[in-house]
PDB file of C-alpha atoms in Angstrom:
ATOM      1  CA  MET A   1      -9.228  66.806  34.163  1.00  0.00           C
ATOM      2  CA  PHE A   2      -6.540  66.143  31.563  1.00  0.00           C
ATOM      3  CA  GLN A   3      -3.724  68.706  31.708  1.00  0.00           C
ATOM      4  CA  LEU A   4      -3.250  70.267  28.273  1.00  0.00           C
ATOM      5  CA  TYR A   5      -0.844  73.088  29.072  1.00  0.00           C
ATOM      6  CA  LYS A   6       2.304  71.235  30.025  1.00  0.00           C
ATOM      7  CA  LYS A   7       5.934  71.146  28.912  1.00  0.00           C
ATOM      8  CA  ARG A   8       6.577  67.821  27.193  1.00  0.00           C
ATOM      9  CA  ASP A   9       9.457  65.886  25.663  1.00  0.00           C
ATOM     10  CA  VAL A  10       9.108  63.122  23.047  1.00  0.00           C
ATOM     11  CA  SER A  11       8.260  60.359  25.531  1.00  0.00           C
ATOM     12  CA  SER A  12       5.685  62.466  27.396  1.00  0.00           C
ATOM     13  CA  LEU A  13       4.038  63.547  24.128  1.00  0.00           C
ATOM     14  CA  ILE A  14       3.507  59.903  23.172  1.00  0.00           C
ATOM     15  CA  SER A  15       2.522  58.744  26.679  1.00  0.00           C
ATOM     16  CA  ASP A  16       0.107  61.667  27.147  1.00  0.00           C
ATOM     17  CA  THR A  17      -1.512  60.882  23.790  1.00  0.00           C
ATOM     18  CA  ILE A  18      -2.110  57.315  24.960  1.00  0.00           C
ATOM     19  CA  SER A  19      -3.349  58.518  28.356  1.00  0.00           C
ATOM     20  CA  LEU A  20      -5.785  60.939  26.746  1.00  0.00           C
ATOM     21  CA  PHE A  21      -7.360  58.219  24.622  1.00  0.00           C
ATOM     22  CA  LYS A  22      -7.522  55.882  27.617  1.00  0.00           C
ATOM     23  CA  SER A  23      -9.506  58.431  29.610  1.00  0.00           C
ATOM     24  CA  GLU A  24     -11.408  60.197  26.819  1.00  0.00           C
ATOM     25  CA  GLY A  25     -11.456  57.657  23.988  1.00  0.00           C
ATOM     26  CA  LYS A  26     -14.985  56.371  24.586  1.00  0.00           C
ATOM     27  CA  THR A  27     -16.499  59.869  24.703  1.00  0.00           C
ATOM     28  CA  PHE A  28     -14.341  61.041  21.801  1.00  0.00           C
ATOM     29  CA  PHE A  29     -15.324  58.292  19.367  1.00  0.00           C
ATOM     30  CA  LYS A  30     -18.944  58.206  20.523  1.00  0.00           C
ATOM     31  CA  ASN A  31     -19.435  61.876  19.638  1.00  0.00           C
ATOM     32  CA  TYR A  32     -17.487  61.533  16.412  1.00  0.00           C
ATOM     33  CA  PHE A  33     -19.470  58.586  15.053  1.00  0.00           C
ATOM     34  CA  ILE A  34     -22.774  60.210  15.984  1.00  0.00           C
ATOM     35  CA  ILE A  35     -21.759  63.311  13.998  1.00  0.00           C
ATOM     36  CA  ASN A  36     -19.739  61.786  11.172  1.00  0.00           C
ATOM     37  CA  GLY A  37     -21.237  58.285  11.037  1.00  0.00           C
ATOM     38  CA  PRO A  38     -23.928  59.098   8.431  1.00  0.00           C
ATOM     39  CA  LEU A  39     -21.315  60.685   6.139  1.00  0.00           C
ATOM     40  CA  LEU A  40     -19.047  57.686   6.620  1.00  0.00           C
ATOM     41  CA  ALA A  41     -21.917  55.396   5.589  1.00  0.00           C
ATOM     42  CA  VAL A  42     -22.563  57.519   2.480  1.00  0.00           C
ATOM     43  CA  LEU A  43     -18.865  57.336   1.537  1.00  0.00           C
ATOM     44  CA  VAL A  44     -18.794  53.570   1.993  1.00  0.00           C
ATOM     45  CA  VAL A  45     -21.927  53.013  -0.121  1.00  0.00           C
ATOM     46  CA  CYS A  46     -20.824  55.367  -2.928  1.00  0.00           C
ATOM     47  CA  ILE A  47     -17.314  53.932  -3.201  1.00  0.00           C
ATOM     48  CA  TYR A  48     -18.619  50.367  -3.110  1.00  0.00           C
ATOM     49  CA  LEU A  49     -21.235  51.008  -5.811  1.00  0.00           C
ATOM     50  CA  LEU A  50     -18.715  52.794  -8.046  1.00  0.00           C
ATOM     51  CA  SER A  51     -16.143  50.030  -7.577  1.00  0.00           C
ATOM     52  CA  ASP A  52     -18.691  47.305  -8.215  1.00  0.00           C
ATOM     53  CA  ASN A  53     -19.931  49.052 -11.366  1.00  0.00           C
ATOM     54  CA  LEU A  54     -16.409  49.571 -12.711  1.00  0.00           C
ATOM     55  CA  PHE A  55     -14.957  46.151 -11.953  1.00  0.00           C
ATOM     56  CA  SER A  56     -18.024  44.258 -13.142  1.00  0.00           C
ATOM     57  CA  SER A  57     -17.557  45.978 -16.511  1.00  0.00           C
ATOM     58  CA  VAL A  58     -13.824  45.225 -16.510  1.00  0.00           C
ATOM     59  CA  PHE A  59     -14.389  41.533 -15.818  1.00  0.00           C
ATOM     60  CA  GLN A  60     -16.872  41.488 -18.701  1.00  0.00           C
ATOM     61  CA  SER A  61     -14.002  42.656 -20.971  1.00  0.00           C
ATOM     62  CA  ASN A  62     -15.628  45.954 -21.884  1.00  0.00           C
ATOM     63  CA  THR A  63     -12.594  47.978 -22.931  1.00  0.00           C
ATOM     64  CA  ASN A  64     -14.625  50.627 -24.760  1.00  0.00           C
ATOM     65  CA  VAL A  65     -15.090  53.704 -22.589  1.00  0.00           C
ATOM     66  CA  GLU A  66     -18.661  54.186 -23.828  1.00  0.00           C
ATOM     67  CA  ALA A  67     -19.400  50.548 -23.104  1.00  0.00           C
ATOM     68  CA  LEU A  68     -17.974  50.901 -19.619  1.00  0.00           C
ATOM     69  CA  LEU A  69     -20.123  53.926 -18.882  1.00  0.00           C
ATOM     70  CA  GLY A  70     -23.032  53.408 -21.265  1.00  0.00           C
ATOM     71  CA  ASN A  71     -26.410  53.856 -19.642  1.00  0.00           C
ATOM     72  CA  ASP A  72     -24.719  54.088 -16.253  1.00  0.00           C
ATOM     73  CA  PHE A  73     -23.069  57.434 -17.024  1.00  0.00           C
ATOM     74  CA  VAL A  74     -25.733  59.480 -15.218  1.00  0.00           C
ATOM     75  CA  TYR A  75     -25.809  56.983 -12.363  1.00  0.00           C
ATOM     76  CA  SER A  76     -22.010  57.029 -11.982  1.00  0.00           C
ATOM     77  CA  GLY A  77     -21.897  60.811 -12.309  1.00  0.00           C
ATOM     78  CA  PHE A  78     -24.509  61.187  -9.582  1.00  0.00           C
ATOM     79  CA  LEU A  79     -22.509  58.906  -7.276  1.00  0.00           C
ATOM     80  CA  VAL A  80     -19.318  60.876  -7.961  1.00  0.00           C
ATOM     81  CA  VAL A  81     -21.014  64.195  -7.094  1.00  0.00           C
ATOM     82  CA  ILE A  82     -22.412  62.743  -3.858  1.00  0.00           C
ATOM     83  CA  LEU A  83     -19.000  61.244  -3.092  1.00  0.00           C
ATOM     84  CA  ILE A  84     -17.211  64.591  -3.540  1.00  0.00           C
ATOM     85  CA  ILE A  85     -19.683  66.505  -1.351  1.00  0.00           C
ATOM     86  CA  ALA A  86     -19.625  63.820   1.350  1.00  0.00           C
ATOM     87  CA  SER A  87     -15.806  63.687   1.234  1.00  0.00           C
ATOM     88  CA  ILE A  88     -15.497  67.450   1.769  1.00  0.00           C
ATOM     89  CA  LEU A  89     -17.899  67.434   4.718  1.00  0.00           C
ATOM     90  CA  PHE A  90     -16.305  64.283   6.138  1.00  0.00           C
ATOM     91  CA  SER A  91     -12.822  65.828   5.926  1.00  0.00           C
ATOM     92  CA  VAL A  92     -13.929  69.090   7.554  1.00  0.00           C
ATOM     93  CA  ILE A  93     -15.421  67.206  10.506  1.00  0.00           C
ATOM     94  CA  SER A  94     -12.550  64.704  10.783  1.00  0.00           C
ATOM     95  CA  TYR A  95      -9.839  67.376  10.903  1.00  0.00           C
ATOM     96  CA  THR A  96     -11.785  69.896  13.002  1.00  0.00           C
ATOM     97  CA  PHE A  97     -13.357  67.610  15.604  1.00  0.00           C
ATOM     98  CA  PRO A  98     -10.101  66.802  17.501  1.00  0.00           C
ATOM     99  CA  ILE A  99      -9.288  70.524  17.757  1.00  0.00           C
ATOM    100  CA  LEU A 100     -12.721  71.333  19.169  1.00  0.00           C
ATOM    101  CA  TYR A 101     -12.547  68.348  21.509  1.00  0.00           C
ATOM    102  CA  LEU A 102      -9.295  69.531  23.089  1.00  0.00           C
ATOM    103  CA  LYS A 103     -10.637  73.082  23.266  1.00  0.00           C
ATOM    104  CA  ASN A 104     -13.720  71.832  25.127  1.00  0.00           C
ATOM    105  CA  ILE A 105     -11.474  69.920  27.537  1.00  0.00           C
ATOM    106  CA  GLU A 106      -9.550  73.153  28.091  1.00  0.00           C
ATOM    107  CA  ASN A 107     -12.768  75.062  28.821  1.00  0.00           C
ATOM    108  CA  ASP A 108     -14.267  72.159  30.816  1.00  0.00           C
ATOM    109  CA  VAL A 109     -17.329  72.062  28.547  1.00  0.00           C
ATOM    110  CA  PRO A 110     -19.593  68.946  28.461  1.00  0.00           C
ATOM    111  CA  HIS A 111     -19.157  66.863  25.304  1.00  0.00           C
ATOM    112  CA  THR A 112     -22.453  66.595  23.393  1.00  0.00           C
ATOM    113  CA  PRO A 113     -23.086  65.936  19.674  1.00  0.00           C
ATOM    114  CA  SER A 114     -25.337  69.006  19.416  1.00  0.00           C
ATOM    115  CA  LEU A 115     -22.560  71.244  20.766  1.00  0.00           C
ATOM    116  CA  TYR A 116     -20.022  69.847  18.300  1.00  0.00           C
ATOM    117  CA  LEU A 117     -22.408  70.237  15.375  1.00  0.00           C
ATOM    118  CA  LYS A 118     -22.941  73.872  16.326  1.00  0.00           C
ATOM    119  CA  GLN A 119     -19.196  74.474  16.697  1.00  0.00           C
ATOM    120  CA  ILE A 120     -18.338  72.748  13.416  1.00  0.00           C
ATOM    121  CA  LYS A 121     -20.961  74.776  11.535  1.00  0.00           C
ATOM    122  CA  SER A 122     -19.471  77.986  12.939  1.00  0.00           C
ATOM    123  CA  VAL A 123     -15.960  77.160  11.632  1.00  0.00           C
ATOM    124  CA  CYS A 124     -16.892  75.270   8.449  1.00  0.00           C
ATOM    125  CA  GLY A 125     -16.178  78.278   6.225  1.00  0.00           C
ATOM    126  CA  ARG A 126     -12.801  78.888   7.862  1.00  0.00           C
ATOM    127  CA  ALA A 127     -11.912  75.206   7.460  1.00  0.00           C
ATOM    128  CA  ILE A 128     -12.567  75.321   3.704  1.00  0.00           C
ATOM    129  CA  VAL A 129     -10.573  78.575   3.346  1.00  0.00           C
ATOM    130  CA  PHE A 130      -7.667  76.991   5.231  1.00  0.00           C
ATOM    131  CA  ALA A 131      -7.778  73.893   3.008  1.00  0.00           C
ATOM    132  CA  LEU A 132      -7.771  75.995  -0.167  1.00  0.00           C
ATOM    133  CA  GLY A 133      -4.992  78.265   1.083  1.00  0.00           C
ATOM    134  CA  THR A 134      -2.860  75.312   2.123  1.00  0.00           C
ATOM    135  CA  SER A 135      -3.441  73.501  -1.185  1.00  0.00           C
ATOM    136  CA  PHE A 136      -2.534  76.438  -3.427  1.00  0.00           C
ATOM    137  CA  LEU A 137       0.010  78.365  -1.326  1.00  0.00           C
ATOM    138  CA  ILE A 138       1.712  76.116   1.221  1.00  0.00           C
ATOM    139  CA  PHE A 139       1.611  72.706  -0.456  1.00  0.00           C
ATOM    140  CA  PRO A 140       3.465  73.794  -3.646  1.00  0.00           C
ATOM    141  CA  LEU A 141       6.241  75.241  -1.470  1.00  0.00           C
ATOM    142  CA  LEU A 142       6.558  71.970   0.433  1.00  0.00           C
ATOM    143  CA  VAL A 143       6.617  69.985  -2.827  1.00  0.00           C
ATOM    144  CA  ILE A 144       9.522  72.110  -4.103  1.00  0.00           C
ATOM    145  CA  CYS A 145      11.443  71.517  -0.867  1.00  0.00           C
ATOM    146  CA  LEU A 146      10.706  67.785  -1.069  1.00  0.00           C
ATOM    147  CA  PHE A 147      11.925  67.680  -4.687  1.00  0.00           C
ATOM    148  CA  VAL A 148      15.208  69.335  -3.686  1.00  0.00           C
ATOM    149  CA  SER A 149      15.679  66.868  -0.824  1.00  0.00           C
ATOM    150  CA  VAL A 150      15.042  63.957  -3.222  1.00  0.00           C
ATOM    151  CA  LEU A 151      17.841  65.271  -5.436  1.00  0.00           C
ATOM    152  CA  LEU A 152      20.098  65.380  -2.379  1.00  0.00           C
ATOM    153  CA  ILE A 153      19.585  61.637  -1.847  1.00  0.00           C
ATOM    154  CA  PHE A 154      22.471  61.105  -4.250  1.00  0.00           C
ATOM    155  CA  VAL A 155      24.779  62.750  -1.700  1.00  0.00           C
ATOM    156  CA  ILE A 156      23.340  60.681   1.208  1.00  0.00           C
ATOM    157  CA  ILE A 157      22.305  63.725   3.240  1.00  0.00           C
ATOM    158  CA  GLY A 158      18.973  63.846   1.404  1.00  0.00           C
ATOM    159  CA  ILE A 159      17.591  60.722   3.131  1.00  0.00           C
ATOM    160  CA  PRO A 160      17.374  62.174   6.669  1.00  0.00           C
ATOM    161  CA  ILE A 161      16.289  65.519   5.200  1.00  0.00           C
ATOM    162  CA  ILE A 162      13.258  63.816   3.585  1.00  0.00           C
ATOM    163  CA  PHE A 163      12.179  62.341   6.939  1.00  0.00           C
ATOM    164  CA  ILE A 164      12.674  65.678   8.684  1.00  0.00           C
ATOM    165  CA  LEU A 165      10.830  67.586   5.945  1.00  0.00           C
ATOM    166  CA  CYS A 166       7.857  65.187   5.950  1.00  0.00           C
ATOM    167  CA  ALA A 167       7.567  65.382   9.738  1.00  0.00           C
ATOM    168  CA  PHE A 168       7.919  69.166   9.629  1.00  0.00           C
ATOM    169  CA  SER A 169       5.191  69.410   6.962  1.00  0.00           C
ATOM    170  CA  VAL A 170       2.737  67.323   9.008  1.00  0.00           C
ATOM    171  CA  SER A 171       3.395  69.325  12.172  1.00  0.00           C
ATOM    172  CA  TRP A 172       3.424  72.712  10.451  1.00  0.00           C
ATOM    173  CA  ILE A 173       0.057  72.195   8.759  1.00  0.00           C
ATOM    174  CA  SER A 174      -1.560  70.548  11.817  1.00  0.00           C
ATOM    175  CA  ILE A 175      -0.379  73.132  14.352  1.00  0.00           C
ATOM    176  CA  SER A 176      -1.307  75.964  11.973  1.00  0.00           C
ATOM    177  CA  TYR A 177      -4.826  74.568  11.730  1.00  0.00           C
ATOM    178  CA  TYR A 178      -5.021  74.360  15.516  1.00  0.00           C
ATOM    179  CA  GLU A 179      -4.035  78.026  15.788  1.00  0.00           C
ATOM    180  CA  TYR A 180      -6.377  78.985  12.932  1.00  0.00           C
ATOM    181  CA  ILE A 181      -9.424  77.314  14.513  1.00  0.00           C
ATOM    182  CA  HIS A 182      -8.606  77.682  18.204  1.00  0.00           C
ATOM    183  CA  ASN A 183      -7.727  81.392  18.229  1.00  0.00           C
ATOM    184  CA  LYS A 184      -9.316  82.370  14.885  1.00  0.00           C
ATOM    185  CA  THR A 185      -6.000  83.817  13.747  1.00  0.00           C
ATOM    186  CA  SER A 186      -5.542  84.845  10.120  1.00  0.00           C
ATOM    187  CA  PHE A 187      -4.220  82.276   7.643  1.00  0.00           C
ATOM    188  CA  PHE A 188      -0.646  83.562   7.335  1.00  0.00           C
ATOM    189  CA  ASN A 189      -0.367  84.453  11.034  1.00  0.00           C
ATOM    190  CA  SER A 190      -1.425  80.896  11.890  1.00  0.00           C
ATOM    191  CA  TYR A 191       1.413  79.462   9.827  1.00  0.00           C
ATOM    192  CA  GLY A 192       3.795  82.005  11.344  1.00  0.00           C
ATOM    193  CA  LYS A 193       2.846  81.104  14.923  1.00  0.00           C
ATOM    194  CA  ALA A 194       3.012  77.379  14.120  1.00  0.00           C
ATOM    195  CA  PHE A 195       6.505  77.862  12.686  1.00  0.00           C
ATOM    196  CA  ASP A 196       7.583  79.602  15.906  1.00  0.00           C
ATOM    197  CA  ILE A 197       6.180  76.757  18.040  1.00  0.00           C
ATOM    198  CA  ILE A 198       8.059  74.139  16.013  1.00  0.00           C
ATOM    199  CA  LYS A 199      11.276  76.187  15.923  1.00  0.00           C
ATOM    200  CA  ALA A 200      11.237  76.636  19.715  1.00  0.00           C
ATOM    201  CA  ASN A 201      11.264  72.859  20.275  1.00  0.00           C
ATOM    202  CA  PHE A 202      12.325  71.561  16.881  1.00  0.00           C
ATOM    203  CA  TRP A 203      13.847  68.145  17.530  1.00  0.00           C
ATOM    204  CA  THR A 204      11.204  67.149  20.068  1.00  0.00           C
ATOM    205  CA  THR A 205       8.462  67.971  17.554  1.00  0.00           C
ATOM    206  CA  ILE A 206      10.191  66.259  14.627  1.00  0.00           C
ATOM    207  CA  GLY A 207      11.194  63.163  16.614  1.00  0.00           C
ATOM    208  CA  ASN A 208       7.711  62.727  18.066  1.00  0.00           C
ATOM    209  CA  THR A 209       6.017  63.155  14.681  1.00  0.00           C
ATOM    210  CA  ILE A 210       8.319  60.661  12.952  1.00  0.00           C
ATOM    211  CA  ILE A 211       7.759  58.016  15.653  1.00  0.00           C
ATOM    212  CA  VAL A 212       3.963  58.425  15.708  1.00  0.00           C
ATOM    213  CA  TYR A 213       3.786  58.485  11.891  1.00  0.00           C
ATOM    214  CA  LEU A 214       5.825  55.269  11.578  1.00  0.00           C
ATOM    215  CA  ILE A 215       3.609  53.521  14.149  1.00  0.00           C
ATOM    216  CA  ILE A 216       0.489  54.621  12.258  1.00  0.00           C
ATOM    217  CA  GLN A 217       1.895  53.433   8.920  1.00  0.00           C
ATOM    218  CA  ILE A 218       2.794  50.020  10.344  1.00  0.00           C
ATOM    219  CA  VAL A 219      -0.683  49.549  11.842  1.00  0.00           C
ATOM    220  CA  THR A 220      -2.364  50.725   8.608  1.00  0.00           C
ATOM    221  CA  SER A 221      -0.277  48.306   6.528  1.00  0.00           C
ATOM    222  CA  ILE A 222      -1.171  45.386   8.792  1.00  0.00           C
ATOM    223  CA  ILE A 223      -4.893  46.212   8.636  1.00  0.00           C
ATOM    224  CA  SER A 224      -4.859  46.498   4.819  1.00  0.00           C
ATOM    225  CA  PHE A 225      -2.724  43.366   4.449  1.00  0.00           C
ATOM    226  CA  ILE A 226      -5.330  40.998   5.926  1.00  0.00           C
ATOM    227  CA  PRO A 227      -8.155  41.356   3.329  1.00  0.00           C
ATOM    228  CA  GLN A 228      -5.657  41.716   0.477  1.00  0.00           C
ATOM    229  CA  SER A 229      -3.947  38.481   1.506  1.00  0.00           C
ATOM    230  CA  TYR A 230      -7.281  36.663   1.384  1.00  0.00           C
ATOM    231  CA  TYR A 231      -7.909  37.989  -2.129  1.00  0.00           C
ATOM    232  CA  TYR A 232      -4.515  36.856  -3.460  1.00  0.00           C
ATOM    233  CA  PHE A 233      -4.907  33.483  -1.745  1.00  0.00           C
ATOM    234  CA  LYS A 234      -8.260  33.023  -3.489  1.00  0.00           C
ATOM    235  CA  LEU A 235      -6.701  34.065  -6.811  1.00  0.00           C
ATOM    236  CA  PHE A 236      -3.909  31.499  -6.389  1.00  0.00           C
ATOM    237  CA  THR A 237      -6.286  28.651  -5.501  1.00  0.00           C
ATOM    238  CA  SER A 238      -8.546  29.521  -8.456  1.00  0.00           C
ATOM    239  CA  LEU A 239      -5.618  29.262 -10.865  1.00  0.00           C
ATOM    240  CA  ASN A 240      -4.574  25.899  -9.427  1.00  0.00           C
ATOM    241  CA  ASP A 241      -8.119  24.484  -9.569  1.00  0.00           C
ATOM    242  CA  GLY A 242      -8.645  25.654 -13.143  1.00  0.00           C
ATOM    243  CA  THR A 243     -11.685  27.688 -12.082  1.00  0.00           C
ATOM    244  CA  SER A 244     -12.754  30.553 -14.313  1.00  0.00           C
ATOM    245  CA  ILE A 245     -11.083  33.667 -12.908  1.00  0.00           C
ATOM    246  CA  GLU A 246     -13.924  35.932 -14.016  1.00  0.00           C
ATOM    247  CA  ASP A 247     -16.614  33.783 -12.375  1.00  0.00           C
ATOM    248  CA  GLU A 248     -14.623  33.315  -9.200  1.00  0.00           C
ATOM    249  CA  LEU A 249     -13.134  36.746  -8.651  1.00  0.00           C
ATOM    250  CA  SER A 250     -15.697  39.225  -9.973  1.00  0.00           C
ATOM    251  CA  PRO A 251     -17.999  39.062  -6.910  1.00  0.00           C
ATOM    252  CA  LEU A 252     -15.062  38.261  -4.639  1.00  0.00           C
ATOM    253  CA  PHE A 253     -13.092  41.256  -5.863  1.00  0.00           C
ATOM    254  CA  ALA A 254     -16.008  43.612  -5.203  1.00  0.00           C
ATOM    255  CA  LEU A 255     -16.479  42.115  -1.734  1.00  0.00           C
ATOM    256  CA  VAL A 256     -12.795  42.333  -0.816  1.00  0.00           C
ATOM    257  CA  MET A 257     -12.551  45.869  -2.177  1.00  0.00           C
ATOM    258  CA  GLY A 258     -15.614  46.844  -0.169  1.00  0.00           C
ATOM    259  CA  LEU A 259     -14.309  45.304   3.053  1.00  0.00           C
ATOM    260  CA  THR A 260     -10.855  46.787   2.546  1.00  0.00           C
ATOM    261  CA  MET A 261     -12.366  50.199   1.915  1.00  0.00           C
ATOM    262  CA  ILE A 262     -14.604  50.064   5.011  1.00  0.00           C
ATOM    263  CA  ILE A 263     -11.807  48.830   7.266  1.00  0.00           C
ATOM    264  CA  SER A 264      -9.340  51.349   5.820  1.00  0.00           C
ATOM    265  CA  LEU A 265     -11.752  54.270   6.261  1.00  0.00           C
ATOM    266  CA  ILE A 266     -12.461  53.443   9.894  1.00  0.00           C
ATOM    267  CA  ALA A 267      -8.822  52.684  10.659  1.00  0.00           C
ATOM    268  CA  SER A 268      -7.586  55.810   8.889  1.00  0.00           C
ATOM    269  CA  PHE A 269      -9.959  57.978  10.932  1.00  0.00           C
ATOM    270  CA  ILE A 270      -8.893  56.424  14.238  1.00  0.00           C
ATOM    271  CA  LEU A 271      -5.199  56.699  13.393  1.00  0.00           C
ATOM    272  CA  ASN A 272      -5.588  60.178  11.906  1.00  0.00           C
ATOM    273  CA  SER A 273      -7.351  61.267  15.096  1.00  0.00           C
ATOM    274  CA  ILE A 274      -4.454  59.925  17.145  1.00  0.00           C
ATOM    275  CA  MET A 275      -2.026  61.942  15.018  1.00  0.00           C
ATOM    276  CA  LEU A 276      -4.131  65.128  15.281  1.00  0.00           C
ATOM    277  CA  ILE A 277      -4.515  64.783  19.052  1.00  0.00           C
ATOM    278  CA  ASN A 278      -0.773  64.187  19.310  1.00  0.00           C
ATOM    279  CA  GLN A 279      -0.110  67.331  17.258  1.00  0.00           C
ATOM    280  CA  GLY A 280      -2.580  69.164  19.487  1.00  0.00           C
ATOM    281  CA  LEU A 281      -0.470  68.285  22.523  1.00  0.00           C
ATOM    282  CA  ILE A 282       2.532  69.785  20.713  1.00  0.00           C
ATOM    283  CA  TYR A 283       0.441  72.921  20.142  1.00  0.00           C
ATOM    284  CA  TYR A 284      -0.568  73.216  23.807  1.00  0.00           C
ATOM    285  CA  SER A 285       2.989  72.428  24.943  1.00  0.00           C
ATOM    286  CA  GLY A 286       4.250  75.203  22.672  1.00  0.00           C
ATOM    287  CA  LYS A 287       1.744  77.626  24.158  1.00  0.00           C
ATOM    288  CA  GLU A 288       2.857  76.593  27.656  1.00  0.00           C
ATOM    289  CA  ASN A 289       6.499  77.225  26.742  1.00  0.00           C
ATOM    290  CA  GLU A 290       5.522  80.613  25.350  1.00  0.00           C
ATOM    291  CA  LYS A 291       3.159  81.961  28.022  1.00  0.00           C
ATOM    292  CA  SER A 292       3.349  79.559  31.012  1.00  0.00           C
ATOM    293  CA  PHE A 293      -0.415  79.069  31.310  1.00  0.00           C
ATOM    294  CA  ASN A 294       0.015  76.252  33.823  1.00  0.00           C
ATOM    295  CA  ALA A 295       2.115  78.359  36.189  1.00  0.00           C
ATOM    296  CA  PHE A 296      -0.372  81.225  35.908  1.00  0.00           C
ATOM    297  CA  ASN A 297      -3.304  78.916  36.724  1.00  0.00           C
ATOM    298  CA  SER A 298      -1.419  77.520  39.725  1.00  0.00           C
ATOM    299  CA  ILE A 299      -0.879  81.050  41.074  1.00  0.00           C
ATOM    300  CA  GLU A 300      -4.579  81.805  40.583  1.00  0.00           C
ATOM    301  CA  GLU A 301      -5.553  78.636  42.477  1.00  0.00           C
ATOM    302  CA  ILE A 302      -3.254  79.555  45.376  1.00  0.00           C
ATOM    303  CA  GLY A 303      -4.745  83.060  45.493  1.00  0.00           C
ATOM    304  CA  SER A 304      -8.322  81.766  45.458  1.00  0.00           C
ATOM    305  CA  ASN A 305      -7.553  79.270  48.241  1.00  0.00           C
ATOM    306  CA  GLU A 306      -6.079  82.008  50.428  1.00  0.00           C
ATOM    307  CA  ILE A 307      -9.195  84.141  49.956  1.00  0.00           C
TER     308      ILE A 307
END
């Protein structure tokens, strides 16, 4: 079984993240797509239909807002409502599933979609409360700090501060959510405990988060670059051939946007899951540093063997 409670440095945090996905990746993504796959399909369809409706009107040179919406106002409004609801549910599952997965590894519980659905339903309300609290209480504070660090760019020192602050923000929110869901701690206590975990091993946490984030951004950029490159190549060839841009690009644009959106959604989930699992290992490492769970379990095993 994968060892969660373990003291880790930057290299072991990254290597253990890779090892976890090597051993658990198939089960992890299988359960996720069974649970979240229908919502992902709804998101893809809604975004594609909205994009197709909007860009088809744009290519027809309808600059009047009423002409753009027209008889499709109710249809577009319905899609937007469905999109918002599906996005909320999708986000709750996407951000909560990795936490529950690691918790089930800790408790040596079999991974089944029905179990995860039951667990997600039980914490859905807490997840929404956490999101609202973070959006209205924590996020404004982080924005103010980021604004100050941007001003400090003019004295050079602001550049590294921005990287440190962004990494700290990602870790602080992620580890707080782990504490909030895992131990059902109160909102402010969760952020307090997460702050203590980061402070106890600050540079390891920040360095790991920056490295993983940069890797994720590079991979995301490469994935998005491929369909976008095809679109711009087609645009360039259409201009050279004298082909009507509207006739050539209207269906192509909708297709490329749809493909880009589907690929980006799937890639963003996979990469976001990697980041959340990585932050989870920081959380469990922090708990090990604080209470030495691994040493305690080893003593228990020795005692049980002697008996």
